[in-house]
XYZ file of C-alpha atoms in Angstrom:
206
model
C 201.894 50.044 96.653
C 199.699 53.223 96.395
C 197.191 54.107 93.568
C 199.923 56.787 92.066
C 202.671 53.976 92.268
C 200.577 51.179 90.394
C 199.664 54.036 87.483
C 203.230 55.007 87.211
C 204.235 51.339 86.927
C 201.946 50.768 84.092
C 203.446 53.940 81.958
C 206.053 52.838 79.379
C 207.978 54.849 76.728
C 206.526 54.561 72.982
C 209.900 53.152 72.138
C 209.702 50.314 74.924
C 205.811 49.576 73.856
C 207.307 49.282 70.347
C 209.961 47.151 71.140
C 207.760 44.638 73.169
C 205.189 44.711 70.431
C 207.823 43.714 67.953
C 208.919 40.839 70.147
C 205.453 39.531 70.334
C 205.779 39.210 66.491
C 208.905 36.964 66.451
C 208.457 33.525 64.789
C 204.928 34.586 63.398
C 206.129 37.230 60.657
C 209.188 38.081 59.132
C 210.982 41.156 60.630
C 210.283 43.094 57.411
C 206.641 42.908 58.274
C 206.899 44.096 61.823
C 206.291 47.777 61.160
C 203.538 47.083 58.737
C 201.946 45.057 61.344
C 202.179 47.333 64.066
C 201.768 50.598 62.215
C 197.943 49.972 61.223
C 197.344 48.801 64.581
C 199.006 52.102 66.204
C 197.125 54.207 63.733
C 193.759 52.625 64.882
C 194.756 53.566 68.486
C 195.987 57.033 67.433
C 192.821 57.945 65.540
C 190.479 56.468 68.369
C 192.248 58.517 70.941
C 191.794 61.545 68.768
C 188.231 60.778 68.118
C 187.388 60.251 71.952
C 189.086 63.601 72.717
C 186.906 65.325 70.054
C 183.860 63.572 71.206
C 184.522 64.572 74.606
C 184.930 68.270 73.564
C 181.762 68.398 71.613
C 179.707 66.852 74.415
C 181.466 69.401 76.879
C 180.469 71.963 74.850
C 176.956 71.366 75.252
C 176.511 69.862 71.784
C 176.046 66.132 72.726
C 173.199 65.701 69.660
C 176.287 66.276 67.249
C 178.391 63.703 68.820
C 177.974 61.496 66.046
C 177.707 64.429 63.263
C 180.906 63.575 60.918
C 181.245 67.185 60.052
C 181.787 68.194 63.726
C 185.049 65.959 63.478
C 186.300 66.572 60.018
C 186.302 70.447 60.640
C 189.037 69.887 63.074
C 190.853 67.349 61.026
C 189.729 64.422 63.201
C 188.669 61.168 61.476
C 185.133 59.969 62.653
C 185.177 56.330 63.798
C 182.138 54.180 63.679
C 181.550 52.086 66.964
C 183.403 48.893 65.171
C 186.390 50.880 64.526
C 187.186 52.376 67.904
C 190.044 51.110 70.051
C 187.737 50.442 72.962
C 185.733 47.958 70.774
C 188.982 46.435 69.601
C 190.216 45.809 73.092
C 186.939 44.533 74.241
C 187.140 41.949 71.625
C 191.077 41.357 71.650
C 190.783 37.676 72.958
C 188.239 36.553 70.469
C 188.834 34.126 67.742
C 187.774 36.578 65.086
C 189.807 39.408 66.153
C 192.068 39.705 62.997
C 188.825 39.972 61.000
C 187.403 42.563 63.480
C 190.713 44.761 62.757
C 190.570 44.312 59.052
C 186.687 45.304 59.470
C 187.714 48.384 61.787
C 190.310 49.667 59.152
C 188.028 49.128 56.367
C 185.446 51.074 58.089
C 187.518 54.081 58.784
C 188.512 54.242 55.252
C 185.047 53.979 54.057
C 183.650 56.587 56.413
C 186.740 59.068 55.820
C 187.095 59.258 51.933
C 190.386 61.179 52.257
C 192.013 57.850 53.396
C 190.957 55.793 50.359
C 193.672 53.269 49.330
C 195.893 54.209 52.588
C 194.826 51.427 54.826
C 195.732 47.789 54.469
C 192.954 45.467 52.808
C 192.249 42.265 54.768
C 195.772 42.269 55.861
C 195.458 40.842 59.401
C 193.212 37.769 58.285
C 195.776 36.830 55.762
C 198.862 36.983 58.047
C 196.962 34.391 60.303
C 198.928 35.430 63.427
C 197.886 33.260 66.481
C 195.156 34.931 68.310
C 196.845 34.860 71.737
C 199.714 36.615 70.170
C 197.690 39.220 68.650
C 195.834 40.104 71.826
C 199.279 40.120 73.506
C 200.318 42.696 70.840
C 197.351 44.790 71.331
C 197.953 44.851 75.076
C 201.440 46.278 74.237
C 200.163 49.197 72.102
C 196.997 50.072 74.406
C 200.031 51.038 76.940
C 201.000 53.938 74.494
C 199.660 57.291 75.462
C 199.377 58.936 71.916
C 197.880 62.082 73.625
C 201.473 62.908 75.007
C 202.739 63.918 71.673
C 202.092 67.638 71.554
C 203.470 68.022 67.915
C 201.168 65.292 66.377
C 204.210 63.529 64.911
C 203.683 60.242 66.923
C 203.023 58.098 63.811
C 206.298 59.665 62.138
C 208.449 58.758 65.237
C 206.867 55.486 65.328
C 207.579 54.658 61.705
C 211.129 55.993 62.296
C 211.824 53.642 65.302
C 210.936 50.613 63.186
C 213.089 51.850 60.229
C 216.192 52.559 62.356
C 215.752 49.164 64.347
C 214.907 46.963 61.364
C 216.137 48.538 58.202
C 219.219 46.255 58.233
C 216.925 43.136 58.596
C 215.430 44.000 55.389
C 218.609 44.080 53.685
C 219.083 47.835 53.721
C 221.644 49.986 55.155
C 220.030 52.359 57.514
C 221.234 55.540 55.657
C 220.095 54.086 52.469
C 216.685 53.261 53.364
C 215.965 56.587 55.102
C 217.561 59.766 56.467
C 218.282 59.353 60.457
C 216.800 62.003 62.661
C 220.123 63.023 63.734
C 221.409 63.573 60.284
C 218.302 65.765 59.484
C 218.995 67.931 62.611
C 222.408 68.379 61.614
C 221.622 69.421 58.287
C 218.980 71.805 59.582
C 221.343 73.551 61.893
C 223.909 73.947 59.070
C 221.512 75.406 56.531
C 219.785 77.498 59.128
C 216.683 78.040 57.205
C 214.374 80.895 58.354
C 211.201 80.081 56.227
C 209.771 77.590 53.738
C 210.165 73.726 53.842
C 213.345 71.322 54.047
C 213.030 68.851 51.208
C 214.546 65.368 51.921
C 215.080 63.834 48.400
C 215.516 60.474 50.343
C 211.784 60.376 50.669
C 210.968 61.347 47.402
């Protein structure tokens, strides 16, 4: 098998990776918790991918001395990630016994470094879940396969959240249409209304 074939074999769709991620959690947490467990890990990878891309751009522009200047990230709406919050660090330590603590520390550090995120990220969540280290490492491996840079509309986190709602809303005792507005319905409403400007407001998310 050639190099190109090997690379292609490793590529998976976001949906496939998310489904496999959820599968890793079976028996460890309730289905209603799946999206919460995966979302924060996915955010870590998404934020880290954005950070690394911005860091590379800063260096490529000949401003390497500003590669750790927070202002050079926030000006382009990119979160600055300290070393212990970067996805590469998490993956390097994925099989360590204290990986849950390292994930909690990463989330805490990101929030502390970026005040705009205050109160938005879970606090000491993964340590409290007490997921088996092997399962957590396997979950990280699945999320690591998702290429967040392919989403040109920067709505990949919204797509991920919608995926989990559509798959597991019933498991939470909710009808899908009661819990959120399915994307197909949103698209239909938009086509019927034919808005030419302004913002569409969905009362289901109020």
